[in-house]
Short mmCIF file of C-alpha atoms in Angstrom, two decimals:
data_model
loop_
_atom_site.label_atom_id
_atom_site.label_comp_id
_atom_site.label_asym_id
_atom_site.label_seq_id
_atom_site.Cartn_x
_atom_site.Cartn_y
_atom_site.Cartn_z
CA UNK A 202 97.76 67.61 112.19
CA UNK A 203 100.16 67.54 109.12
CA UNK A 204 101.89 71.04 108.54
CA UNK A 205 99.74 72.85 106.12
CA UNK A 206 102.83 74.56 103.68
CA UNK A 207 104.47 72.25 101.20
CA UNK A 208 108.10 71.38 101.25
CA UNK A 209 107.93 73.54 97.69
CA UNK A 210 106.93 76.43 100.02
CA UNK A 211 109.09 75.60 102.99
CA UNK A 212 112.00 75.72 100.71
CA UNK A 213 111.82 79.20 100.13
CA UNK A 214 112.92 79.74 103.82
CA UNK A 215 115.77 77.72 103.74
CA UNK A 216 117.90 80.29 102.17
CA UNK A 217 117.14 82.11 105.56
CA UNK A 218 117.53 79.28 108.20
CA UNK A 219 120.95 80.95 109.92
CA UNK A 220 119.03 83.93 110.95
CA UNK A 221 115.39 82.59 110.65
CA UNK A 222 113.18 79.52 112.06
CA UNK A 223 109.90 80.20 110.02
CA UNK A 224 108.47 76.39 110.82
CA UNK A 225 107.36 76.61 114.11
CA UNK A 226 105.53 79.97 113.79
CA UNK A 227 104.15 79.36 110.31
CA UNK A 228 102.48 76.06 111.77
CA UNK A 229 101.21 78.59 114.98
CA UNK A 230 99.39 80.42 111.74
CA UNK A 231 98.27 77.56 110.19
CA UNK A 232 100.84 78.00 107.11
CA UNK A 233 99.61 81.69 106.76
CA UNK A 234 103.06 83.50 105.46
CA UNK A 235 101.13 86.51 104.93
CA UNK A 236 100.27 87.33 108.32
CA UNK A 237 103.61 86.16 108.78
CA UNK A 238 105.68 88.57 107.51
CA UNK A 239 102.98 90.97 108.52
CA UNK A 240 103.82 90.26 112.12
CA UNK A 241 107.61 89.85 112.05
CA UNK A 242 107.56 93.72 110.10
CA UNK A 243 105.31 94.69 113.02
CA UNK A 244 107.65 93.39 115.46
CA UNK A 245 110.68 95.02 113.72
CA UNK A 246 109.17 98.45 113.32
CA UNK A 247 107.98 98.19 117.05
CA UNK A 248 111.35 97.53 118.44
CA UNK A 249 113.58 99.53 115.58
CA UNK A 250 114.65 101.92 118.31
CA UNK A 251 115.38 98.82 121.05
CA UNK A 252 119.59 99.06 121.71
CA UNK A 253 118.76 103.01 122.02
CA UNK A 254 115.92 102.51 124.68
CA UNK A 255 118.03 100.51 126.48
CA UNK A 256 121.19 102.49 126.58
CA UNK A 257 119.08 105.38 127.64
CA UNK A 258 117.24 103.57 130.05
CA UNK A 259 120.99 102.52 131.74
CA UNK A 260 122.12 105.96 131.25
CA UNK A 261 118.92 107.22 133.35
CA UNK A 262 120.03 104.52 136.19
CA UNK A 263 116.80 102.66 135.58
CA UNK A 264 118.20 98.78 134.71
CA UNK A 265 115.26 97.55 134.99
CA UNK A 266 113.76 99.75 132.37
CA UNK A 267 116.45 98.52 130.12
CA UNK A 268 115.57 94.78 131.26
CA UNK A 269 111.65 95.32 130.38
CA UNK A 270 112.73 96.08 126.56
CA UNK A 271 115.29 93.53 126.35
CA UNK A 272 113.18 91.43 127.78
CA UNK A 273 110.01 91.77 125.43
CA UNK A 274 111.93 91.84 122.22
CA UNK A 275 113.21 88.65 123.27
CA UNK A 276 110.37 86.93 123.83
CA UNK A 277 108.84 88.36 120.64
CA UNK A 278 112.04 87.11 118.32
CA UNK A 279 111.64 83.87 119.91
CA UNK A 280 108.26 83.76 118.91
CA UNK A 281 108.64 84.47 116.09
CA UNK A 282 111.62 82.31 115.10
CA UNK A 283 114.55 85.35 114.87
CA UNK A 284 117.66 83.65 116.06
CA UNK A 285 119.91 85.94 115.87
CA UNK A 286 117.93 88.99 117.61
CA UNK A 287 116.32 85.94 120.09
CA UNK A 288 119.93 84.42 120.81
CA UNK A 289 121.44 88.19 121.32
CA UNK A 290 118.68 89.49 123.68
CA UNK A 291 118.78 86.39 125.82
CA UNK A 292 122.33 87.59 126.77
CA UNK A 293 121.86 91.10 127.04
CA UNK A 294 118.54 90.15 129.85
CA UNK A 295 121.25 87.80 131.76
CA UNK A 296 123.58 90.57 131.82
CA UNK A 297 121.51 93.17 133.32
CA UNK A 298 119.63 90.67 135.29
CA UNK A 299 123.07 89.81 136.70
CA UNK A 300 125.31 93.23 136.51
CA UNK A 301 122.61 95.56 135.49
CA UNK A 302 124.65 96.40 132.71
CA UNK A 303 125.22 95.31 129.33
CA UNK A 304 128.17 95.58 127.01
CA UNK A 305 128.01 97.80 124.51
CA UNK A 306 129.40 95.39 121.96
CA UNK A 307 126.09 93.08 122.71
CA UNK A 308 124.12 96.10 121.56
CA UNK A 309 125.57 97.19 118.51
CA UNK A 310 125.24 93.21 117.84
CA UNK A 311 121.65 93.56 118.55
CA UNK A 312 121.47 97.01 116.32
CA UNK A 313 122.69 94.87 113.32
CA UNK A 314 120.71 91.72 113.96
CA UNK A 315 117.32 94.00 113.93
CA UNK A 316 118.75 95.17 110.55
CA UNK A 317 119.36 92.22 108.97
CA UNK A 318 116.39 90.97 109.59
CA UNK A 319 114.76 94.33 108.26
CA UNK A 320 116.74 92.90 104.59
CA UNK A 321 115.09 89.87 105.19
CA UNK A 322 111.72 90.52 105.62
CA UNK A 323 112.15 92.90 102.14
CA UNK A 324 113.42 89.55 100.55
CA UNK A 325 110.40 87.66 101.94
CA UNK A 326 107.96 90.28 101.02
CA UNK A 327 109.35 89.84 97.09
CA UNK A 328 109.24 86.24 97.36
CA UNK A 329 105.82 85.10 98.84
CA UNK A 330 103.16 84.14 96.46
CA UNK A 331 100.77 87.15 95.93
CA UNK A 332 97.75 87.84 98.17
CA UNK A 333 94.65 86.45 96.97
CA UNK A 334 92.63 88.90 95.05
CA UNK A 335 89.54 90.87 96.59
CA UNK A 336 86.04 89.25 96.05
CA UNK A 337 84.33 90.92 93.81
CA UNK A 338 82.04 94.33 94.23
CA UNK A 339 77.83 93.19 94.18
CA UNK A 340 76.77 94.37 90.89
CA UNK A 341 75.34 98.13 91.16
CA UNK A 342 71.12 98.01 90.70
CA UNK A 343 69.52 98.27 87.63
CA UNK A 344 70.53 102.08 87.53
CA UNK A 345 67.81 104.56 86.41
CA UNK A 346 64.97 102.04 86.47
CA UNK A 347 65.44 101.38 90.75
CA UNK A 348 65.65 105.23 90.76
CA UNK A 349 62.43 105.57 89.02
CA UNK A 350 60.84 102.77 91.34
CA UNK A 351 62.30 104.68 94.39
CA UNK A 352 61.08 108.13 93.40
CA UNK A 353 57.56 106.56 92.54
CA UNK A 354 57.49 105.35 96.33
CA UNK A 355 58.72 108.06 97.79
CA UNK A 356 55.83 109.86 96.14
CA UNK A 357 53.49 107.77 97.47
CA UNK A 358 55.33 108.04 101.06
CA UNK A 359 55.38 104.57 101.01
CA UNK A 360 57.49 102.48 103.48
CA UNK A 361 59.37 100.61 101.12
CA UNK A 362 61.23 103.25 100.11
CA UNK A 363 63.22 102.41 103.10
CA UNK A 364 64.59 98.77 101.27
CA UNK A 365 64.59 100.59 97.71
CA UNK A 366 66.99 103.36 98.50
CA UNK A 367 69.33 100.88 100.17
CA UNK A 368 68.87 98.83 96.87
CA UNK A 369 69.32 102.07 94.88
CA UNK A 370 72.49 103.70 96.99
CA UNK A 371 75.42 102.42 95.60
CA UNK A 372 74.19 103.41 92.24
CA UNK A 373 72.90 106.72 93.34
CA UNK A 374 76.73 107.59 95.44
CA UNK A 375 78.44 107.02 91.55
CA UNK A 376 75.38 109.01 89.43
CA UNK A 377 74.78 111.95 92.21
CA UNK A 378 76.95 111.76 94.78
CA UNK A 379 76.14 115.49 95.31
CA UNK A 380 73.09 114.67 96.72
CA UNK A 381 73.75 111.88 98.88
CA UNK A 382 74.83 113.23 101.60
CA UNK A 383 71.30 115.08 101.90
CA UNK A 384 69.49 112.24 100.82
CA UNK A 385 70.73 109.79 104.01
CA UNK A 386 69.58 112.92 106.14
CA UNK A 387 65.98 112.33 104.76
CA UNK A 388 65.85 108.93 104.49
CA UNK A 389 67.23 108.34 107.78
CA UNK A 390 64.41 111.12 109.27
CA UNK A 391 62.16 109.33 106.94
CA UNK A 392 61.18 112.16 106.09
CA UNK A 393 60.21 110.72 102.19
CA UNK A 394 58.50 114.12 101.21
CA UNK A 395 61.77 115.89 100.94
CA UNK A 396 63.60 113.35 99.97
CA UNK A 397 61.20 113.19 97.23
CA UNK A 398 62.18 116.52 95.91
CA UNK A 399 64.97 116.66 96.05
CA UNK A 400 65.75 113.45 93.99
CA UNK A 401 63.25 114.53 91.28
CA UNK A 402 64.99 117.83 91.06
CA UNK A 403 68.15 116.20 90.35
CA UNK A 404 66.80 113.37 87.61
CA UNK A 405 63.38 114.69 86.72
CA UNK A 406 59.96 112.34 87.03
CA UNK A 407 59.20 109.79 84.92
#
């Protein structure tokens, strides 16, 4: 299956390659960069606070606490193609597999990999192509007419009212939204009589 982003669009990574392997992850999402980025910020806000859980977690005589965050985040960065954070944790889980410890220079190396990589998904988010734009709203009813039909049938305590008000709510939640709330009561009671009077009170009978 060829890779679905075009070298135009892989380019725009390559300014981040030293810190950053988009390709295989992107191909994972089937070349969607928006749900990209949205999952590496996801990963970066869950983890901000990483080299601190783990330091307390030592502190607290609990390595393996310490080994169960290291040990996430670097599955995660691998994942998701962060080198540097992927590269960093994979020593710090040997250490404390090993020693139970970690040195504290591996950490504040891990603090500032999770940081740059904060910069970089803020120079992604300014780069990638805008999101596509919502579909478009279904066109309100024929206003006052459908609310004319709809008061006529609720008259008549007739059972279509049922399909007409659904026709006739999005029109009647920007004319009277006062009412609506009222209205749903009755309509879902069908309890039309009410409902009925209440409507004609607020935009008179034909």
């Amino acid at each position: 299956m060829p890779f679905p982003l075009s070298a135009d669009r892989l380019a725009v990574y390559a300014p981040f390659q030293a810190i950053l392997d988009a390709q295989p992850a992107l191909e994972r999402l089937d070349g969607d960069e928006r749900l990209y980025l949205s999952l590496l910020q996801h990963l970066l806000e869950s983890n901000v606070t990483a080299p601190e859980s783990i330091v307390v977690a030592l502190h607290q005589n609990a390595p393996h606490q310490a080994l169960a965050v290291a040990h996430a985040l670097c599955g995660a960065a691998g994942h998701i193609g962060l080198i540097d954070v992927h590269r960093i944790t994979q020593d710090i889980v040997r250490s404390l597999r090993r020693n139970s410890t970690v040195d504290l220079d591996a950490l504040y190396d891990l603090e500032n990999a999770l940081h740059d990589a904060e910069t970089l998904t803020l120079a992604l988010a300014s780069i990638l192509p805008p999101p596509p734009p919502s579909p478009p709203l279904p066109p309100l009813p024929d206003g006052a007419e459908s609310v004319q039909k709809l008061l006529r049938a609720l008259d008549d305590r007739n059972f279509a009212s049922v399909d007409l008000y659904t026709h006739c709510r999005p029109f009647l939640a920007i004319t009277y939204p006062e009412i609506l709330p009222r209205l749903d009561l009755d309509m879902d009671l069908l309890n039309f009589k009410d409902a009925a009077t209440l409507l004609a009170a607020r935009i008179g009978k034909p």
